[in-house]
Amino acid sequence: MANEGMTPREIVETANRLLVSKRGLEAVERFFSPSYVEHNHATPGGNLEGFVAMLKEMGFTEEAPNGRELALHIDRVICEGDLVLIHQHIDEPGMPTTVFMDLFRVEDGLIAEHWDAIQTVPENPTNTRVAMF
């Protein structure tokens, strides 16, 4: 089994931090299954090849890193068996905060599947009582 001794939570959190730090190819090599399934509609093919192409295009790889300064904040993590749900937000200078709900399925020590919901924090929210994260 890949990543022996790591919990699904540790696998997902480590891969997530590598992706945000523009080390996407390392994350894919170490933590993603060759048969990875991506449910985000913007990922070509919904597979690992499309995911890697998207990472390269967006500048989240070692070969062509973007100049964006992203601060990742993991707000909540819920784990149940092979499923890991992360509620997180990213701050970027000059941009609105973006909130993510990411659900990962880990199989044999590798990320096998991913679903997400992404939302930008509005500048003037109607709900001012509680934050989105």
XYZ file of N, CA, C and O in Angstrom:
532
model
N 0.848 -1.191 0.000
C 0.000 0.000 0.000
C 0.890 1.250 0.000
O 1.868 1.332 0.727
N 0.504 2.225 -0.787
C 1.228 3.499 -0.849
C 1.041 4.278 0.452
O 0.035 4.127 1.134
N 2.012 5.115 0.772
C 1.943 6.008 1.934
C 1.615 5.264 3.225
O 0.804 5.721 4.035
N 2.251 4.111 3.376
C 2.060 3.259 4.548
C 2.272 4.063 5.828
O 3.203 4.855 5.938
N 1.362 3.870 6.771
C 1.466 4.541 8.060
C 0.758 5.889 8.104
O 0.609 6.467 9.179
N 0.338 6.399 6.964
C -0.385 7.679 6.948
C -1.887 7.415 6.957
O -2.371 6.505 6.284
N -2.606 8.221 7.709
C -4.067 8.122 7.712
C -4.619 8.822 6.476
O -3.925 9.653 5.862
N -5.870 8.517 6.091
C -6.475 9.259 4.982
C -6.423 10.776 5.208
O -6.147 11.538 4.287
N -6.648 11.206 6.433
C -6.584 12.638 6.749
C -5.194 13.200 6.457
O -5.060 14.256 5.840
N -4.149 12.511 6.909
C -2.776 12.980 6.673
C -2.447 13.015 5.181
O -1.787 13.942 4.710
N -2.905 12.033 4.445
C -2.673 11.984 2.995
C -3.311 13.192 2.319
O -2.670 13.907 1.550
N -4.565 13.443 2.628
C -5.303 14.549 1.995
C -4.726 15.895 2.404
O -4.502 16.764 1.553
N -4.459 16.097 3.688
C -3.928 17.386 4.141
C -2.546 17.659 3.542
O -2.256 18.783 3.129
N -1.691 16.645 3.477
C -0.348 16.834 2.914
C -0.430 17.143 1.426
O 0.216 18.069 0.937
N -1.234 16.389 0.697
C -1.400 16.643 -0.741
C -1.965 18.040 -0.980
O -1.501 18.771 -1.869
N -2.933 18.428 -0.189
C -3.576 19.742 -0.315
C -2.561 20.874 -0.134
O -2.528 21.828 -0.902
N -1.726 20.746 0.879
C -0.715 21.785 1.133
C 0.328 21.833 0.011
O 0.783 22.910 -0.361
N 0.692 20.689 -0.533
C 1.623 20.674 -1.672
C 1.011 21.376 -2.881
O 1.686 22.152 -3.561
N -0.253 21.125 -3.147
C -0.915 21.756 -4.291
C -0.912 23.276 -4.163
O -0.569 23.989 -5.106
N -1.279 23.777 -2.995
C -1.352 25.227 -2.787
C 0.040 25.862 -2.821
O 0.190 27.010 -3.229
N 1.064 25.088 -2.450
C 2.429 25.634 -2.475
C 3.105 25.438 -3.837
O 4.325 25.555 -3.946
N 2.303 25.144 -4.844
C 2.755 25.032 -6.247
C 3.704 23.852 -6.454
O 4.622 23.896 -7.263
N 3.447 22.772 -5.717
C 4.208 21.532 -5.862
C 3.247 20.428 -6.304
O 3.237 19.319 -5.781
N 2.424 20.774 -7.294
C 1.366 19.889 -7.761
C 1.845 18.568 -8.320
O 1.225 17.532 -8.095
N 2.959 18.572 -9.051
C 3.452 17.322 -9.631
C 3.939 16.376 -8.535
O 3.718 15.160 -8.605
N 4.563 16.923 -7.510
C 4.975 16.110 -6.367
C 3.751 15.524 -5.664
O 3.735 14.338 -5.306
N 2.734 16.352 -5.469
C 1.502 15.878 -4.822
C 0.880 14.740 -5.617
O 0.493 13.709 -5.044
N 0.793 14.916 -6.930
C 0.192 13.887 -7.785
C 1.002 12.601 -7.721
O 0.447 11.507 -7.561
N 2.309 12.712 -7.826
C 3.181 11.534 -7.819
C 3.080 10.759 -6.512
O 3.025 9.533 -6.507
N 3.021 11.476 -5.398
C 3.039 10.830 -4.083
C 1.665 10.388 -3.581
O 1.564 9.400 -2.855
N 0.613 11.147 -3.934
C -0.656 10.954 -3.232
C -1.884 10.679 -4.096
O -2.964 10.498 -3.551
N -1.763 10.659 -5.413
C -2.934 10.465 -6.265
C -2.865 9.135 -7.012
O -1.826 8.763 -7.543
N -3.984 8.465 -7.057
C -4.091 7.184 -7.752
C -4.037 7.394 -9.264
O -4.615 8.363 -9.772
N -3.394 6.493 -10.010
C -3.407 6.590 -11.474
C -4.825 6.526 -12.046
O -5.098 7.057 -13.121
N -5.754 5.913 -11.297
C -7.144 5.832 -11.759
C -8.035 6.892 -11.095
O -9.259 6.743 -11.034
N -7.421 7.978 -10.637
C -8.100 9.097 -9.975
C -9.308 9.574 -10.784
O -9.249 9.700 -12.000
N -10.404 9.864 -10.064
C -11.627 10.402 -10.671
C -11.873 11.787 -10.087
O -11.952 11.955 -8.874
N -11.990 12.788 -10.959
C -12.245 14.183 -10.559
C -13.651 14.556 -10.993
O -13.981 14.486 -12.178
N -14.478 14.966 -10.024
C -15.871 15.300 -10.315
C -16.085 16.774 -10.642
O -17.192 17.158 -11.023
N -15.075 17.609 -10.496
C -15.217 19.028 -10.832
C -15.406 19.144 -12.343
O -14.590 18.651 -13.117
N -16.463 19.811 -12.759
C -16.814 19.907 -14.186
C -15.793 20.692 -15.013
O -15.785 20.592 -16.236
N -14.914 21.431 -14.379
C -13.930 22.232 -15.119
C -12.636 21.446 -15.402
O -11.747 21.964 -16.070
N -12.547 20.216 -14.918
C -11.344 19.410 -15.137
C -11.531 18.548 -16.375
O -12.424 17.702 -16.407
N -10.694 18.760 -17.398
C -10.843 17.998 -18.639
C -10.734 16.490 -18.387
O -9.823 16.025 -17.717
N -11.693 15.744 -18.904
C -11.655 14.286 -18.809
C -12.054 13.706 -17.470
O -12.296 12.521 -17.372
N -12.065 14.517 -16.415
C -12.422 14.026 -15.092
C -11.475 12.960 -14.570
O -11.845 12.142 -13.742
N -10.229 13.006 -15.051
C -9.255 11.978 -14.649
C -7.936 12.628 -14.241
O -7.811 13.849 -14.224
N -6.945 11.787 -13.919
C -5.660 12.298 -13.441
C -4.959 13.129 -14.513
O -4.389 14.176 -14.210
N -5.011 12.687 -15.746
C -4.374 13.428 -16.836
C -4.966 14.835 -16.965
O -4.237 15.815 -17.098
N -6.275 14.943 -16.896
C -6.930 16.248 -16.959
C -6.618 17.103 -15.746
O -6.447 18.315 -15.847
N -6.533 16.466 -14.575
C -6.194 17.185 -13.346
C -4.793 17.770 -13.438
O -4.570 18.935 -13.115
N -3.834 16.984 -13.923
C -2.456 17.462 -14.081
C -2.412 18.595 -15.099
O -1.743 19.612 -14.877
N -3.137 18.468 -16.205
C -3.182 19.536 -17.218
C -3.729 20.825 -16.612
O -3.200 21.913 -16.864
N -4.774 20.712 -15.791
C -5.345 21.887 -15.135
C -4.344 22.508 -14.167
O -4.194 23.731 -14.115
N -3.634 21.684 -13.390
C -2.627 22.205 -12.459
C -1.543 22.977 -13.210
O -1.128 24.059 -12.777
N -1.085 22.426 -14.325
C -0.054 23.083 -15.124
C -0.571 24.400 -15.696
O 0.119 25.425 -15.644
N -1.784 24.380 -16.222
C -2.371 25.585 -16.820
C -2.559 26.696 -15.784
O -2.353 27.868 -16.069
N -2.906 26.312 -14.566
C -3.175 27.295 -13.514
C -1.917 27.692 -12.742
O -1.982 28.526 -11.847
N -0.768 27.077 -13.052
C 0.482 27.452 -12.399
C 0.703 26.837 -11.040
O 1.397 27.398 -10.196
N 0.141 25.660 -10.808
C 0.311 24.998 -9.519
C 1.289 23.829 -9.591
O 1.166 22.857 -8.867
N 2.291 23.964 -10.483
C 3.303 22.919 -10.603
C 4.696 23.532 -10.498
O 4.870 24.739 -10.664
N 5.648 22.666 -10.271
C 7.032 23.086 -10.123
C 7.595 23.643 -11.427
O 8.445 24.515 -11.415
N 7.112 23.127 -12.572
C 7.688 23.550 -13.860
C 7.262 24.952 -14.270
O 8.003 25.623 -14.962
N 6.086 25.383 -13.865
C 5.620 26.716 -14.251
C 4.793 27.315 -13.123
O 3.592 27.508 -13.263
N 5.414 27.596 -11.978
C 4.635 28.120 -10.860
C 4.113 29.531 -11.141
O 4.749 30.312 -11.822
N 2.926 29.785 -10.636
C 2.366 31.130 -10.788
C 2.922 32.034 -9.689
O 3.544 31.569 -8.749
N 2.704 33.318 -9.816
C 3.213 34.271 -8.832
C 2.220 34.571 -7.722
O 2.438 35.475 -6.920
N 1.120 33.815 -7.680
C 0.091 34.071 -6.678
C 0.576 33.690 -5.280
O 1.235 32.684 -5.092
N 0.239 34.523 -4.315
C 0.562 34.260 -2.909
C -0.722 33.821 -2.215
O -1.575 34.641 -1.902
N -0.832 32.537 -2.012
C -2.037 31.976 -1.423
C -1.793 31.576 0.024
O -0.779 30.965 0.336
N -2.722 31.921 0.884
C -2.661 31.502 2.288
C -3.820 30.545 2.525
O -4.992 30.933 2.464
N -3.498 29.278 2.747
C -4.491 28.234 2.962
C -4.835 28.145 4.440
O -3.943 28.098 5.293
N -6.121 28.105 4.735
C -6.603 27.965 6.109
C -7.556 26.779 6.148
O -8.625 26.841 5.527
N -7.173 25.719 6.836
C -8.059 24.571 6.987
C -8.917 24.832 8.217
O -8.411 24.955 9.327
N -10.218 24.958 7.981
C -11.143 25.311 9.060
C -11.706 24.094 9.779
O -11.844 24.097 10.996
N -12.029 23.055 9.026
C -12.581 21.839 9.611
C -12.175 20.645 8.758
O -12.102 20.753 7.535
N -11.969 19.528 9.418
C -11.711 18.272 8.723
C -12.576 17.206 9.387
O -12.582 17.076 10.610
N -13.307 16.482 8.571
C -14.148 15.396 9.056
C -13.724 14.138 8.310
O -13.643 14.138 7.080
N -13.436 13.090 9.055
C -12.994 11.835 8.442
C -13.942 10.712 8.861
O -14.333 10.618 10.025
N -14.280 9.898 7.896
C -15.068 8.697 8.166
C -14.598 7.610 7.221
O -14.835 7.696 6.002
N -13.890 6.660 7.747
C -13.361 5.579 6.924
C -12.408 6.117 5.869
O -11.428 6.779 6.190
N -12.737 5.865 4.607
C -11.870 6.304 3.509
C -12.231 7.684 2.971
O -11.670 8.135 1.982
N -13.190 8.379 3.607
C -13.630 9.699 3.154
C -13.080 10.796 4.065
O -13.106 10.672 5.293
N -12.611 11.868 3.433
C -12.090 13.025 4.164
C -12.758 14.267 3.593
O -12.660 14.540 2.393
N -13.435 15.021 4.451
C -14.083 16.267 4.055
C -13.290 17.418 4.663
O -13.042 17.436 5.873
N -12.883 18.360 3.822
C -12.155 19.535 4.306
C -12.963 20.783 3.980
O -13.351 21.008 2.833
N -13.221 21.576 5.000
C -13.823 22.903 4.854
C -12.663 23.869 5.043
O -12.036 23.894 6.100
N -12.336 24.624 4.012
C -11.141 25.473 4.056
C -11.392 26.760 3.277
O -12.341 26.857 2.509
N -10.518 27.724 3.521
C -10.596 28.943 2.726
C -9.192 29.395 2.362
O -8.214 29.053 3.023
N -9.126 30.138 1.267
C -7.842 30.647 0.768
C -7.931 32.161 0.657
O -8.889 32.702 0.094
N -6.931 32.812 1.216
C -6.785 34.264 1.081
C -5.687 34.535 0.064
O -4.667 33.842 0.040
N -5.928 35.555 -0.766
C -4.955 35.972 -1.768
C -5.002 37.491 -1.854
O -6.083 38.069 -1.978
N -3.841 38.154 -1.761
C -3.832 39.620 -1.810
C -4.588 40.156 -3.032
O -4.404 39.675 -4.150
N -5.467 41.118 -2.772
C -6.209 41.768 -3.847
C -7.391 40.983 -4.384
O -8.053 41.420 -5.333
N -7.670 39.826 -3.808
C -8.766 38.976 -4.277
C -9.711 38.679 -3.121
O -9.294 38.655 -1.960
N -10.986 38.419 -3.438
C -11.889 38.012 -2.361
C -11.508 36.629 -1.835
O -10.942 35.807 -2.557
N -11.815 36.381 -0.584
C -11.573 35.072 0.013
C -12.449 34.041 -0.689
O -13.598 34.299 -1.020
N -11.878 32.854 -0.902
C -12.614 31.760 -1.528
C -12.726 30.620 -0.527
O -11.746 30.246 0.109
N -13.948 30.090 -0.392
C -14.229 29.005 0.540
C -14.455 27.723 -0.262
O -15.134 27.737 -1.287
N -13.874 26.638 0.223
C -13.968 25.345 -0.446
C -14.525 24.298 0.511
O -14.178 24.284 1.686
N -15.340 23.410 -0.018
C -15.715 22.170 0.654
C -15.232 21.076 -0.273
O -15.728 20.938 -1.392
N -14.221 20.347 0.152
C -13.627 19.296 -0.668
C -13.859 17.950 -0.006
O -13.559 17.777 1.183
N -14.365 17.014 -0.775
C -14.552 15.649 -0.292
C -13.631 14.738 -1.095
O -13.655 14.751 -2.333
N -12.788 13.996 -0.393
C -11.834 13.091 -1.012
C -12.132 11.664 -0.567
O -12.486 11.430 0.588
N -11.921 10.738 -1.498
C -11.967 9.313 -1.152
C -10.562 8.760 -1.325
O -9.940 8.941 -2.374
N -10.061 8.123 -0.281
C -8.710 7.557 -0.290
C -8.840 6.038 -0.396
O -9.644 5.421 0.310
N -8.037 5.463 -1.289
C -8.054 4.015 -1.483
C -6.617 3.512 -1.577
O -5.837 4.035 -2.377
N -6.283 2.543 -0.764
C -4.934 1.968 -0.757
C -3.847 3.033 -0.608
O -2.807 2.986 -1.268
N -4.095 4.034 0.243
C -3.098 5.054 0.540
C -2.971 6.151 -0.501
O -2.049 6.959 -0.434
N -3.899 6.207 -1.458
C -3.854 7.231 -2.513
C -5.221 7.889 -2.666
O -6.265 7.247 -2.454
N -5.211 9.150 -3.065
C -6.463 9.861 -3.324
C -7.038 9.297 -4.614
O -6.416 9.374 -5.675
N -8.228 8.719 -4.497
C -8.845 8.038 -5.632
C -9.962 8.853 -6.278
O -10.267 8.650 -7.462
N -10.553 9.778 -5.501
C -11.712 10.498 -6.027
C -11.866 11.829 -5.284
O -11.498 11.926 -4.113
N -12.432 12.831 -5.972
C -12.591 14.165 -5.384
C -13.856 14.850 -5.906
O -14.145 14.820 -7.089
N -14.589 15.464 -4.970
C -15.737 16.317 -5.273
C -15.492 17.647 -4.577
O -14.834 17.704 -3.540
N -16.041 18.748 -5.105
C -15.879 20.024 -4.417
C -17.042 20.970 -4.670
O -17.821 20.796 -5.605
N -17.147 21.936 -3.782
C -18.050 23.071 -3.937
C -17.213 24.287 -3.557
O -16.555 24.298 -2.518
N -17.215 25.296 -4.439
C -16.355 26.468 -4.265
C -17.232 27.713 -4.278
O -18.102 27.842 -5.128
N -16.952 28.623 -3.352
C -17.759 29.830 -3.251
C -16.885 31.003 -2.831
O -16.055 30.882 -1.924
N -17.057 32.120 -3.481
C -16.338 33.343 -3.127
C -17.128 34.074 -2.046
O -18.352 34.192 -2.128
N -16.421 34.574 -1.048
C -17.070 35.348 0.005
C -17.474 36.693 -0.599
O -16.627 37.423 -1.122
N -18.752 37.036 -0.568
C -19.183 38.298 -1.159
C -18.665 39.506 -0.379
O -18.472 39.443 0.836
N -18.453 40.586 -1.115
C -17.964 41.813 -0.488
C -18.981 42.364 0.508
O -18.621 42.843 1.578
N -20.257 42.299 0.164
C -21.330 42.781 1.031
C -22.361 41.666 1.226
O -23.411 41.670 0.591
N -22.087 40.734 2.133
C -23.004 39.608 2.304
C -24.325 40.030 2.938
O -24.371 40.957 3.754
N -25.375 39.343 2.560
C -26.677 39.571 3.170
C -26.669 39.060 4.608
O -27.211 39.686 5.507
N -26.037 37.928 4.817
C -25.914 37.350 6.155
C -24.652 37.917 6.797
O -23.548 37.511 6.489
N -24.824 38.857 7.692
C -23.673 39.460 8.384
C -23.514 38.892 9.795
O -22.623 39.296 10.530
N -24.378 37.962 10.157
C -24.349 37.391 11.505
C -23.202 36.406 11.701
O -22.555 36.378 12.735
N -22.931 35.564 10.697
C -21.891 34.539 10.821
C -21.047 34.504 9.545
O -21.514 34.812 8.457
N -19.796 34.095 9.693
C -18.889 33.982 8.537
C -19.114 32.653 7.828
O -19.738 31.738 8.362
N -18.582 32.539 6.621
C -18.717 31.319 5.844
C -17.722 30.252 6.289
O -17.776 29.120 5.824
N -16.816 30.581 7.163
C -15.831 29.592 7.619
C -15.573 29.747 9.094
O -16.054 30.603 9.747
